[in-house]
Amino acid sequence: QVHLVESGGGSVQAGGSLRLSCQASGHIFSRHCMVWFRQGPGNKREGVAAADSEGSTRYADSVKGRFTISKDSAKKTLSLEMNNLKVEDTAMYYCAAKAFECSSDSWAQQGDYAYWGQGTQVTVSS
């Protein structure tokens, strides 16, 4: 069983920055994929960024160049550095995990992820 807890959300003005963290506990698979998803008001949940045990990272086009995902296997943490935030980044952000590496073409399919955190709210104002 894997338990995920997100933190670091908050309110910020457009152009600002936030850093989200996801603390994992329990049995972490040696081969794994961890992803940040988000769900904004009236929107479907979407994949934001992914990192896996092989060191690969993936990003949604909407956040490339602004967000950076990182993973510390020793500390069992997943982070998301978010810069130049936009109003449209407003959402609840969720950390999710699954066994095996992230797939290049399906990493953002939420149905593939068995473990989820409760989410942390990010609000960006203009």
GROMACS .gro file of C-alpha atoms in nm:
model
  126
    1GLN     CA    1   0.000   0.000   0.000
    2VAL     CA    2   0.123   0.349  -0.086
    3HIS     CA    3   0.006   0.659   0.098
    4LEU     CA    4   0.050   1.001  -0.064
    5VAL     CA    5   0.018   1.341   0.102
    6GLU     CA    6   0.045   1.667  -0.091
    7SER     CA    7   0.143   2.005   0.047
    8GLY     CA    8   0.253   2.347  -0.070
    9GLY     CA    9  -0.059   2.478  -0.235
   10GLY     CA   10  -0.181   2.832  -0.181
   11SER     CA   11  -0.284   3.156  -0.341
   12VAL     CA   12  -0.052   3.357  -0.562
   13GLN     CA   13  -0.075   3.631  -0.819
   14ALA     CA   14  -0.020   3.563  -1.186
   15GLY     CA   15   0.350   3.547  -1.261
   16GLY     CA   16   0.431   3.413  -0.919
   17SER     CA   17   0.570   3.078  -0.810
   18LEU     CA   18   0.477   2.787  -0.587
   19ARG     CA   19   0.639   2.458  -0.500
   20LEU     CA   20   0.424   2.154  -0.436
   21SER     CA   21   0.545   1.848  -0.252
   22CYS     CA   22   0.412   1.494  -0.230
   23GLN     CA   23   0.532   1.275   0.054
   24ALA     CA   24   0.500   0.903  -0.008
   25SER     CA   25   0.495   0.634   0.256
   26GLY     CA   26   0.449   0.261   0.255
   27HIS     CA   27   0.582   0.024  -0.007
   28ILE     CA   28   0.726   0.217  -0.300
   29PHE     CA   29   0.781  -0.006  -0.601
   30SER     CA   30   1.138  -0.015  -0.727
   31ARG     CA   31   0.997   0.055  -1.073
   32HIS     CA   32   0.739   0.329  -1.054
   33CYS     CA   33   0.582   0.633  -1.213
   34MET     CA   34   0.465   0.933  -1.014
   35VAL     CA   35   0.253   1.205  -1.163
   36TRP     CA   36   0.099   1.540  -1.078
   37PHE     CA   37  -0.257   1.574  -1.201
   38ARG     CA   38  -0.481   1.876  -1.166
   39GLN     CA   39  -0.849   1.952  -1.192
   40GLY     CA   40  -0.967   2.307  -1.236
   41PRO     CA   41  -1.322   2.437  -1.195
   42GLY     CA   42  -1.545   2.275  -1.454
   43ASN     CA   43  -1.254   2.089  -1.611
   44LYS     CA   44  -1.155   1.726  -1.640
   45ARG     CA   45  -0.860   1.602  -1.442
   46GLU     CA   46  -0.545   1.629  -1.652
   47GLY     CA   47  -0.189   1.516  -1.624
   48VAL     CA   48   0.058   1.795  -1.555
   49ALA     CA   49   0.397   1.628  -1.516
   50ALA     CA   50   0.541   1.284  -1.453
   51ALA     CA   51   0.866   1.136  -1.326
   52ASP     CA   52   0.965   0.773  -1.300
   53SER     CA   53   1.225   0.544  -1.146
   54GLU     CA   54   1.432   0.554  -1.466
   55GLY     CA   55   1.472   0.929  -1.438
   56SER     CA   56   1.239   1.012  -1.724
   57THR     CA   57   1.013   1.314  -1.702
   58ARG     CA   58   0.705   1.416  -1.899
   59TYR     CA   59   0.515   1.742  -1.915
   60ALA     CA   60   0.185   1.862  -2.049
   61ASP     CA   61   0.235   2.115  -2.327
   62SER     CA   62   0.057   2.379  -2.123
   63VAL     CA   63   0.324   2.378  -1.851
   64LYS     CA   64   0.644   2.308  -2.044
   65GLY     CA   65   0.909   2.565  -1.965
   66ARG     CA   66   0.725   2.683  -1.654
   67PHE     CA   67   0.694   2.374  -1.433
   68THR     CA   68   0.967   2.138  -1.322
   69ILE     CA   69   0.906   1.798  -1.165
   70SER     CA   70   1.163   1.630  -0.945
   71LYS     CA   71   1.178   1.316  -0.738
   72ASP     CA   72   1.390   1.223  -0.439
   73SER     CA   73   1.377   0.847  -0.404
   74ALA     CA   74   1.568   0.844  -0.075
   75LYS     CA   75   1.319   1.081   0.086
   76LYS     CA   76   1.022   0.936  -0.105
   77THR     CA   77   0.916   1.280  -0.220
   78LEU     CA   78   0.786   1.420  -0.546
   79SER     CA   79   0.800   1.793  -0.606
   80LEU     CA   80   0.659   2.033  -0.861
   81GLU     CA   81   0.822   2.371  -0.900
   82MET     CA   82   0.573   2.604  -1.068
   83ASN     CA   83   0.693   2.934  -1.209
   84ASN     CA   84   0.525   3.208  -1.408
   85LEU     CA   85   0.187   3.087  -1.288
   86LYS     CA   86  -0.119   3.177  -1.489
   87VAL     CA   87  -0.481   3.214  -1.387
   88GLU     CA   88  -0.559   2.900  -1.584
   89ASP     CA   89  -0.325   2.701  -1.357
   90THR     CA   90  -0.583   2.738  -1.081
   91ALA     CA   91  -0.681   2.386  -0.979
   92MET     CA   92  -0.666   2.117  -0.720
   93TYR     CA   93  -0.336   1.938  -0.769
   94TYR     CA   94  -0.308   1.568  -0.699
   95CYS     CA   95  -0.013   1.337  -0.665
   96ALA     CA   96  -0.057   0.985  -0.804
   97ALA     CA   97   0.160   0.677  -0.833
   98LYS     CA   98   0.171   0.340  -1.001
   99ALA     CA   99   0.410   0.052  -1.051
  100PHE     CA  100   0.639   0.049  -1.356
  101GLU     CA  101   0.782   0.336  -1.552
  102CYS     CA  102   0.581   0.617  -1.706
  103SER     CA  103   0.465   0.546  -2.059
  104SER     CA  104   0.557   0.815  -2.307
  105ASP     CA  105   0.215   0.810  -2.468
  106SER     CA  106  -0.017   0.722  -2.180
  107TRP     CA  107   0.140   0.869  -1.865
  108ALA     CA  108  -0.153   1.105  -1.819
  109GLN     CA  109  -0.424   0.840  -1.816
  110GLN     CA  110  -0.555   0.872  -1.463
  111GLY     CA  111  -0.723   0.532  -1.470
  112ASP     CA  112  -0.379   0.368  -1.466
  113TYR     CA  113  -0.291   0.507  -1.123
  114ALA     CA  114  -0.387   0.307  -0.816
  115TYR     CA  115  -0.260   0.547  -0.552
  116TRP     CA  116  -0.373   0.906  -0.504
  117GLY     CA  117  -0.329   1.184  -0.254
  118GLN     CA  118  -0.609   1.407  -0.129
  119GLY     CA  119  -0.491   1.708  -0.326
  120THR     CA  120  -0.368   2.059  -0.257
  121GLN     CA  121  -0.537   2.372  -0.390
  122VAL     CA  122  -0.354   2.621  -0.608
  123THR     CA  123  -0.526   2.951  -0.680
  124VAL     CA  124  -0.375   3.206  -0.918
  125SER     CA  125  -0.529   3.550  -0.935
  126SER     CA  126  -0.484   3.818  -1.198
   0.00000   0.00000   0.00000
